[in-house]
Amino acid sequence: MSFPARVFSGIQPSGKLHLGNYLGAIKRFVPLQDTHNCIYCVVDMHAITVWQDPEKLYNSTLEVAAAYLAAGIDAEKSIIFNQSQVVQHAELAWIFNCVARMGWMQRMTQFKDKAGKNSQNVSLGLFAYPALMAADILLYKATHVPVGEDQKQHLELTRDIAIKFNNDYNVNFFPITEPLIAGETARIMSLRDGTKKMSSSDPSDLAKISLTDSADLIAKKIKKAKSDADNLPFEVAGLKGRPEADNLVGIYAALSEKSKQGILDEFGGKGFGVFKPALAELAVEKLAPINKKISLYLNDKKQIEDILHSGAERAREIATKTMKEVHNIIGFVN
Ligand code: TYM
């Protein structure tokens, strides 16, 4: 049986959205709407795997939804909703907790990174999180999932869970989801350390550009971004071993929708004194309109809540059907 193409992706409302979330995910969600049925979720249940202040969680949830809309996701065409409004996510996650094996979960590098030395004192939810992510995707039988590189292992686990469920129950019920990971924007790195990914949990505000940063702040962060003393090379191969230069050229390329080579054709042989102001100007030009739209949407919280509410209704319709079938497959008495 083949599965109709459907896209699902999600973003956690934990902290401010940054350039990595935008280039690695949100920006790529928009064109997929022309070719696929798309479901874009604000994954608030994932966010509480680490402590979230309730008021901040509420505001961040609306902010992620506002960013989806500001970037050009059409709430009529696609489904936009927050995860906790569709209880079936938690239900399927429980079933997947019983399908996934301890060894699979223990291999998840993101858990190891996030838990660090504190692994006995983090929430059980943080450990089980990838099973919830698999549930998010498979509840809608999504065939394609656009994400950044850091989610690759979680998507492999999603495939393993789907395969084991299908084998255990001798069905062809869940699709084997394809990750959509873009080459050049898959991993936007910290502005302070080109070997670390840009992350909302980075303690340094200078390491990341937030979608709500002012034009002045964006320009300041790019000016202060770590670079090196050499001029930019003429060929992409010359970026090897220069992580900060590689990252800044990659950001320029993604924002201008050109290849890295295209950028080096223009800036090869030039120093950061020339390149950084040009990058700052481009970043402000591209991000300011989104920033402005996010603020406009956030002025009308009721409107965003209504969008999430009607999105959740549409999502629930699909989710209810899936869970009914899952119950029958498993042998739960309905
Ligand atoms: P989250 O909220 O950490 O990140 C949201 C999206 O942004 C991408 N991303 C990046 N891309 C490039 N460079 C970066 N520095 C960078 N940082 C983040 C992430 O890869 C992601 O695509 N577990 C997921 C959320 C989730 C999900 C899902 C995603 C829950 N259920 C189902 C897809 C399908 C997460 O924590 O993403």
Tab-separated table of C-alpha atoms and ligand atoms in Angstrom:
chain	number	residue	atom	x	y	z
A	1	MET	CA	0.000	0.000	0.000
A	2	SER	CA	1.325	3.416	-0.823
A	3	PHE	CA	0.570	6.375	1.381
A	4	PRO	CA	-0.663	9.752	0.128
A	5	ALA	CA	2.060	12.372	0.496
A	6	ARG	CA	1.676	14.428	3.640
A	7	VAL	CA	4.098	16.755	5.402
A	8	PHE	CA	4.295	17.149	9.174
A	9	SER	CA	6.733	19.213	11.193
A	10	GLY	CA	6.880	20.855	14.592
A	11	ILE	CA	8.728	23.466	16.578
A	12	GLN	CA	9.010	23.726	20.344
A	13	PRO	CA	7.750	26.872	22.015
A	14	SER	CA	10.715	27.040	24.348
A	15	GLY	CA	12.615	30.283	24.233
A	16	LYS	CA	12.862	32.612	21.284
A	17	LEU	CA	12.898	31.388	17.715
A	18	HIS	CA	16.308	31.849	16.129
A	19	LEU	CA	17.810	32.017	12.672
A	20	GLY	CA	18.527	28.253	12.739
A	21	ASN	CA	14.832	27.495	13.284
A	22	TYR	CA	13.973	29.884	10.483
A	23	LEU	CA	16.461	28.758	7.834
A	24	GLY	CA	16.538	25.079	8.823
A	25	ALA	CA	12.779	24.692	9.215
A	26	ILE	CA	10.152	27.470	8.963
A	27	LYS	CA	11.380	28.987	5.682
A	28	ARG	CA	11.346	25.531	4.122
A	29	PHE	CA	7.814	24.788	5.338
A	30	VAL	CA	6.348	27.504	3.128
A	31	PRO	CA	6.980	26.195	-0.443
A	32	LEU	CA	5.958	22.652	0.567
A	33	GLN	CA	2.404	23.950	0.799
A	34	ASP	CA	2.303	24.181	-3.003
A	35	THR	CA	2.965	20.487	-3.462
A	36	HIS	CA	1.768	18.719	-0.296
A	37	ASN	CA	-0.901	18.642	2.364
A	38	CYS	CA	0.967	20.156	5.292
A	39	ILE	CA	0.506	20.060	9.039
A	40	TYR	CA	2.626	22.424	11.143
A	41	CYS	CA	2.486	21.970	14.873
A	42	VAL	CA	3.620	23.984	17.882
A	43	VAL	CA	4.866	21.132	20.059
A	44	ASP	CA	4.082	22.436	23.531
A	45	MET	CA	4.070	18.934	25.058
A	46	HIS	CA	7.677	18.514	23.945
A	47	ALA	CA	8.575	21.839	25.525
A	48	ILE	CA	7.568	20.740	29.032
A	49	THR	CA	10.107	17.902	29.021
A	50	VAL	CA	12.216	20.624	30.633
A	51	TRP	CA	10.759	23.213	33.025
A	52	GLN	CA	8.719	25.966	31.361
A	53	ASP	CA	7.278	28.951	33.120
A	54	PRO	CA	3.520	28.750	32.291
A	55	GLU	CA	3.147	32.354	31.206
A	56	LYS	CA	6.242	32.138	28.998
A	57	LEU	CA	5.060	28.829	27.510
A	58	TYR	CA	1.729	30.390	26.604
A	59	ASN	CA	3.394	33.423	25.001
A	60	SER	CA	5.996	31.342	23.167
A	61	THR	CA	3.262	29.084	21.768
A	62	LEU	CA	1.535	32.096	20.258
A	63	GLU	CA	4.891	33.404	19.039
A	64	VAL	CA	5.732	30.211	17.136
A	65	ALA	CA	2.255	30.246	15.581
A	66	ALA	CA	2.732	33.935	14.677
A	67	ALA	CA	6.099	33.089	13.088
A	68	TYR	CA	4.474	30.345	10.988
A	69	LEU	CA	1.898	32.824	9.743
A	70	ALA	CA	4.424	35.646	9.273
A	71	ALA	CA	6.704	33.397	7.212
A	72	GLY	CA	3.820	32.651	4.844
A	73	ILE	CA	2.137	29.502	6.090
A	74	ASP	CA	-1.489	29.683	5.073
A	75	ALA	CA	-3.757	28.530	7.898
A	76	GLU	CA	-6.557	27.655	5.465
A	77	LYS	CA	-4.456	25.560	3.159
A	78	SER	CA	-2.266	23.951	5.830
A	79	ILE	CA	-3.135	22.937	9.370
A	80	ILE	CA	-1.522	24.988	12.150
A	81	PHE	CA	-2.218	23.913	15.718
A	82	ASN	CA	-0.640	23.309	19.100
A	83	GLN	CA	0.001	19.707	20.082
A	84	SER	CA	-1.701	19.657	23.496
A	85	GLN	CA	-5.087	20.405	21.917
A	86	VAL	CA	-5.050	17.009	20.199
A	87	VAL	CA	-4.865	14.420	22.987
A	88	GLN	CA	-4.208	11.569	20.568
A	89	HIS	CA	-0.532	12.628	20.425
A	90	ALA	CA	-0.132	11.516	24.044
A	91	GLU	CA	-2.136	8.373	23.458
A	92	LEU	CA	-0.119	7.184	20.467
A	93	ALA	CA	3.100	8.173	22.272
A	94	TRP	CA	2.180	5.723	25.049
A	95	ILE	CA	1.654	2.942	22.539
A	96	PHE	CA	5.019	3.790	20.954
A	97	ASN	CA	6.639	3.695	24.406
A	98	CYS	CA	5.622	0.052	24.325
A	99	VAL	CA	6.975	-0.487	20.796
A	100	ALA	CA	10.327	1.318	21.116
A	101	ARG	CA	13.139	-0.591	22.842
A	102	MET	CA	15.228	0.781	25.717
A	103	GLY	CA	18.400	0.287	23.696
A	104	TRP	CA	17.036	2.459	20.867
A	105	MET	CA	16.139	5.259	23.252
A	106	GLN	CA	19.460	5.073	25.072
A	107	ARG	CA	21.278	5.723	21.812
A	108	MET	CA	19.604	9.108	21.271
A	109	THR	CA	22.432	11.634	21.244
A	110	GLN	CA	20.144	14.611	21.881
A	111	PHE	CA	19.053	13.075	25.190
A	112	LYS	CA	22.670	12.482	26.150
A	113	ASP	CA	23.568	16.084	25.233
A	114	LYS	CA	20.598	17.601	27.038
A	115	ALA	CA	20.815	15.423	30.134
A	116	GLY	CA	24.592	15.645	30.341
A	117	LYS	CA	25.920	14.565	33.731
A	118	ASN	CA	22.473	15.119	35.194
A	119	SER	CA	20.828	12.038	33.639
A	120	GLN	CA	19.312	10.774	36.923
A	121	ASN	CA	17.615	14.051	37.620
A	122	VAL	CA	16.026	14.957	34.271
A	123	SER	CA	12.375	14.183	33.549
A	124	LEU	CA	11.260	10.806	32.269
A	125	GLY	CA	9.563	12.800	29.502
A	126	LEU	CA	12.922	14.040	28.228
A	127	PHE	CA	13.993	10.415	27.769
A	128	ALA	CA	10.700	9.330	26.171
A	129	TYR	CA	10.521	12.457	23.973
A	130	PRO	CA	11.501	10.752	20.665
A	131	ALA	CA	8.546	8.351	21.003
A	132	LEU	CA	6.241	11.372	21.286
A	133	MET	CA	7.889	12.828	18.198
A	134	ALA	CA	7.257	9.584	16.304
A	135	ALA	CA	3.621	9.770	17.450
A	136	ASP	CA	3.319	13.370	16.175
A	137	ILE	CA	4.385	12.258	12.731
A	138	LEU	CA	2.690	8.892	12.445
A	139	LEU	CA	-0.637	10.029	13.912
A	140	TYR	CA	-1.098	11.786	10.563
A	141	LYS	CA	0.741	9.083	8.557
A	142	ALA	CA	3.075	11.835	7.393
A	143	THR	CA	5.364	10.733	4.591
A	144	HIS	CA	7.758	13.710	4.611
A	145	VAL	CA	9.194	15.658	7.529
A	146	PRO	CA	11.222	18.839	6.933
A	147	VAL	CA	13.696	19.384	9.784
A	148	GLY	CA	17.240	20.522	10.527
A	149	GLU	CA	20.093	18.040	10.763
A	150	ASP	CA	19.827	17.778	14.571
A	151	GLN	CA	16.535	15.867	14.235
A	152	LYS	CA	17.880	13.206	11.882
A	153	GLN	CA	18.362	10.538	14.551
A	154	HIS	CA	14.837	11.098	15.893
A	155	LEU	CA	13.467	10.536	12.398
A	156	GLU	CA	15.433	7.318	12.064
A	157	LEU	CA	13.830	6.192	15.318
A	158	THR	CA	10.418	7.145	13.900
A	159	ARG	CA	11.110	4.828	10.965
A	160	ASP	CA	12.220	2.033	13.312
A	161	ILE	CA	9.050	2.412	15.376
A	162	ALA	CA	6.848	2.331	12.259
A	163	ILE	CA	8.645	-0.771	10.939
A	164	LYS	CA	8.404	-2.617	14.267
A	165	PHE	CA	4.722	-1.734	14.721
A	166	ASN	CA	3.932	-2.889	11.178
A	167	ASN	CA	5.914	-6.130	11.702
A	168	ASP	CA	4.613	-6.884	15.200
A	169	TYR	CA	0.994	-6.596	14.100
A	170	ASN	CA	1.567	-7.832	10.561
A	171	VAL	CA	0.069	-4.738	8.959
A	172	ASN	CA	1.218	-2.057	6.545
A	173	PHE	CA	-0.325	0.699	8.572
A	174	PHE	CA	2.334	3.355	9.214
A	175	PRO	CA	4.424	4.840	6.396
A	176	ILE	CA	8.212	4.818	6.555
A	177	THR	CA	8.694	8.558	6.781
A	178	GLU	CA	11.284	10.378	4.683
A	179	PRO	CA	13.214	13.173	6.373
A	180	LEU	CA	13.620	16.331	4.275
A	181	ILE	CA	16.936	17.787	5.416
A	182	ALA	CA	18.309	20.642	3.307
A	183	GLY	CA	22.028	20.575	2.599
A	184	GLU	CA	23.290	24.080	3.276
A	185	THR	CA	20.788	25.261	5.883
A	186	ALA	CA	20.534	21.987	7.768
A	187	ARG	CA	22.898	23.174	10.473
A	188	ILE	CA	23.202	26.871	11.191
A	189	MET	CA	26.005	27.302	13.701
A	190	SER	CA	26.529	29.582	16.698
A	191	LEU	CA	27.870	33.045	15.859
A	192	ARG	CA	30.371	32.662	18.718
A	193	ASP	CA	31.616	29.165	17.867
A	194	GLY	CA	31.323	27.736	14.381
A	195	THR	CA	31.585	24.172	15.682
A	196	LYS	CA	28.434	24.390	17.854
A	197	LYS	CA	24.908	24.598	16.445
A	198	MET	CA	22.893	27.761	16.975
A	199	SER	CA	20.569	26.895	19.828
A	200	SER	CA	17.981	28.714	21.915
A	201	SER	CA	19.560	27.254	25.047
A	202	ASP	CA	22.941	28.895	24.338
A	203	PRO	CA	23.638	31.146	27.346
A	204	SER	CA	25.237	33.794	25.104
A	205	ASP	CA	22.692	36.028	23.386
A	206	LEU	CA	25.400	36.991	20.890
A	207	ALA	CA	25.543	33.376	19.675
A	208	LYS	CA	22.110	33.509	18.039
A	209	ILE	CA	19.947	35.876	16.031
A	210	SER	CA	16.352	35.826	17.211
A	211	LEU	CA	13.489	36.428	14.817
A	212	THR	CA	12.299	39.196	17.146
A	213	ASP	CA	15.690	41.009	17.341
A	214	SER	CA	15.689	44.637	16.200
A	215	ALA	CA	17.622	45.656	13.089
A	216	ASP	CA	20.317	47.276	15.267
A	217	LEU	CA	20.735	44.167	17.364
A	218	ILE	CA	20.999	41.908	14.300
A	219	ALA	CA	23.685	44.185	12.840
A	220	LYS	CA	25.554	44.247	16.174
A	221	LYS	CA	25.499	40.457	16.523
A	222	ILE	CA	26.828	39.950	12.993
A	223	LYS	CA	29.538	42.556	13.548
A	224	LYS	CA	30.592	40.758	16.735
A	225	ALA	CA	30.315	37.277	15.203
A	226	LYS	CA	33.500	35.254	15.512
A	227	SER	CA	35.446	35.096	12.228
A	228	ASP	CA	39.099	34.658	11.288
A	229	ALA	CA	41.892	36.803	9.919
A	230	ASP	CA	41.923	35.509	6.326
A	231	ASN	CA	40.054	36.802	3.315
A	232	LEU	CA	37.196	34.707	1.980
A	233	PRO	CA	38.299	32.021	-0.472
A	234	PHE	CA	37.250	31.889	-4.112
A	235	GLU	CA	36.115	28.265	-3.929
A	236	VAL	CA	33.873	26.414	-1.432
A	237	ALA	CA	36.713	23.954	-0.737
A	238	GLY	CA	38.638	26.862	0.794
A	239	LEU	CA	36.053	27.102	3.611
A	240	LYS	CA	37.183	23.736	4.955
A	241	GLY	CA	38.715	24.064	8.410
A	242	ARG	CA	37.229	27.566	8.763
A	243	PRO	CA	33.923	26.823	10.580
A	244	GLU	CA	32.994	30.436	11.323
A	245	ALA	CA	33.660	31.618	7.773
A	246	ASP	CA	31.766	28.617	6.425
A	247	ASN	CA	28.779	29.385	8.660
A	248	LEU	CA	28.600	33.089	7.769
A	249	VAL	CA	28.837	32.325	4.047
A	250	GLY	CA	26.162	29.631	4.510
A	251	ILE	CA	23.842	32.096	6.230
A	252	TYR	CA	24.372	34.625	3.450
A	253	ALA	CA	23.669	31.940	0.860
A	254	ALA	CA	20.487	30.780	2.602
A	255	LEU	CA	19.126	34.283	3.087
A	256	SER	CA	19.802	35.237	-0.520
A	257	GLU	CA	18.697	31.843	-1.856
A	258	LYS	CA	21.975	31.338	-3.680
A	259	SER	CA	24.648	28.679	-3.394
A	260	LYS	CA	27.762	29.181	-1.268
A	261	GLN	CA	29.780	29.227	-4.493
A	262	GLY	CA	27.553	32.045	-5.768
A	263	ILE	CA	28.442	34.074	-2.662
A	264	LEU	CA	32.163	33.339	-3.015
A	265	ASP	CA	31.997	34.436	-6.670
A	266	GLU	CA	30.976	37.810	-5.273
A	267	PHE	CA	33.011	38.005	-2.049
A	268	GLY	CA	36.037	35.737	-2.710
A	269	GLY	CA	39.253	37.624	-1.873
A	270	LYS	CA	37.414	40.099	0.355
A	271	GLY	CA	37.837	40.317	4.118
A	272	PHE	CA	35.229	40.213	6.882
A	273	GLY	CA	35.374	44.023	7.083
A	274	VAL	CA	33.509	43.990	3.764
A	275	PHE	CA	31.543	40.767	4.124
A	276	LYS	CA	30.033	41.294	7.575
A	277	PRO	CA	28.348	44.655	6.819
A	278	ALA	CA	26.904	43.146	3.626
A	279	LEU	CA	25.619	40.140	5.592
A	280	ALA	CA	24.162	42.411	8.281
A	281	GLU	CA	22.342	44.441	5.653
A	282	LEU	CA	20.959	41.329	3.986
A	283	ALA	CA	19.871	39.764	7.297
A	284	VAL	CA	18.034	42.926	8.321
A	285	GLU	CA	16.413	43.220	4.884
A	286	LYS	CA	15.147	39.617	5.035
A	287	LEU	CA	14.230	39.368	8.712
A	288	ALA	CA	12.723	42.812	9.376
A	289	PRO	CA	9.491	42.136	7.435
A	290	ILE	CA	8.994	38.834	9.281
A	291	ASN	CA	9.747	40.493	12.595
A	292	LYS	CA	7.171	43.173	11.821
A	293	LYS	CA	4.524	40.637	10.818
A	294	ILE	CA	5.135	38.557	13.960
A	295	SER	CA	4.475	41.665	16.086
A	296	LEU	CA	1.324	42.457	14.139
A	297	TYR	CA	-0.029	38.940	14.642
A	298	LEU	CA	0.873	39.044	18.322
A	299	ASN	CA	-1.174	42.218	18.717
A	300	ASP	CA	-4.250	40.064	18.202
A	301	LYS	CA	-3.790	37.033	20.421
A	302	LYS	CA	-7.430	36.043	20.073
A	303	GLN	CA	-6.959	35.664	16.321
A	304	ILE	CA	-3.974	33.340	16.817
A	305	GLU	CA	-5.849	31.308	19.419
A	306	ASP	CA	-8.750	30.940	16.973
A	307	ILE	CA	-6.391	29.740	14.244
A	308	LEU	CA	-4.832	27.172	16.600
A	309	HIS	CA	-8.258	26.087	17.720
A	310	SER	CA	-9.657	25.480	14.259
A	311	GLY	CA	-6.371	23.858	13.177
A	312	ALA	CA	-6.661	21.495	16.153
A	313	GLU	CA	-10.185	20.568	15.099
A	314	ARG	CA	-8.986	19.602	11.639
A	315	ALA	CA	-6.000	17.721	13.073
A	316	ARG	CA	-8.242	15.892	15.550
A	317	GLU	CA	-10.394	14.576	12.738
A	318	ILE	CA	-7.410	12.810	11.165
A	319	ALA	CA	-6.021	11.743	14.551
A	320	THR	CA	-9.300	10.207	15.704
A	321	LYS	CA	-9.497	8.071	12.591
A	322	THR	CA	-5.912	6.850	12.988
A	323	MET	CA	-6.413	5.960	16.649
A	324	LYS	CA	-9.597	4.062	15.961
A	325	GLU	CA	-7.680	1.904	13.494
A	326	VAL	CA	-4.750	1.546	15.910
A	327	HIS	CA	-7.124	0.322	18.633
A	328	ASN	CA	-8.514	-2.307	16.295
A	329	ILE	CA	-5.045	-3.434	15.221
A	330	ILE	CA	-3.811	-3.745	18.804
A	331	GLY	CA	-6.939	-5.459	20.088
A	332	PHE	CA	-8.216	-2.746	22.407
A	333	VAL	CA	-11.968	-3.061	22.983
A	334	ASN	CA	-13.554	0.091	21.577
B	1	TYM	P1	13.262	22.346	17.727
B	1	TYM	O1	12.102	23.051	18.321
B	1	TYM	O2	14.511	22.236	18.552
B	1	TYM	O3	13.680	23.032	16.374
B	1	TYM	C1	12.704	23.317	15.386
B	1	TYM	C2	13.291	23.093	14.004
B	1	TYM	O4	14.433	23.935	13.802
B	1	TYM	C3	15.539	23.142	13.377
B	1	TYM	N1	16.768	23.729	13.931
B	1	TYM	C4	17.833	24.038	13.172
B	1	TYM	N2	18.055	23.962	11.858
B	1	TYM	C5	19.256	24.390	11.400
B	1	TYM	N3	20.226	24.909	12.220
B	1	TYM	C6	20.030	25.010	13.554
B	1	TYM	N4	20.963	25.527	14.339
B	1	TYM	C7	18.789	24.577	14.090
B	1	TYM	N5	18.263	24.539	15.348
B	1	TYM	C8	17.020	24.011	15.220
B	1	TYM	C9	15.263	21.764	13.977
B	1	TYM	O5	15.986	20.764	13.302
B	1	TYM	C10	13.775	21.653	13.799
B	1	TYM	O6	13.471	21.255	12.476
B	1	TYM	N6	11.953	17.555	18.259
B	1	TYM	C11	11.801	18.737	17.434
B	1	TYM	C12	10.363	19.209	17.332
B	1	TYM	C13	9.399	18.168	16.916
B	1	TYM	C14	9.202	17.684	15.590
B	1	TYM	C15	8.153	16.734	15.705
B	1	TYM	C16	9.812	17.992	14.367
B	1	TYM	C17	8.536	17.505	17.724
B	1	TYM	N7	7.781	16.657	16.991
B	1	TYM	C18	7.720	16.042	14.565
B	1	TYM	C19	9.344	17.285	13.240
B	1	TYM	C20	8.317	16.340	13.346
B	1	TYM	C21	12.605	19.864	18.043
B	1	TYM	O7	12.906	19.865	19.208
B	1	TYM	O8	12.839	20.903	17.210
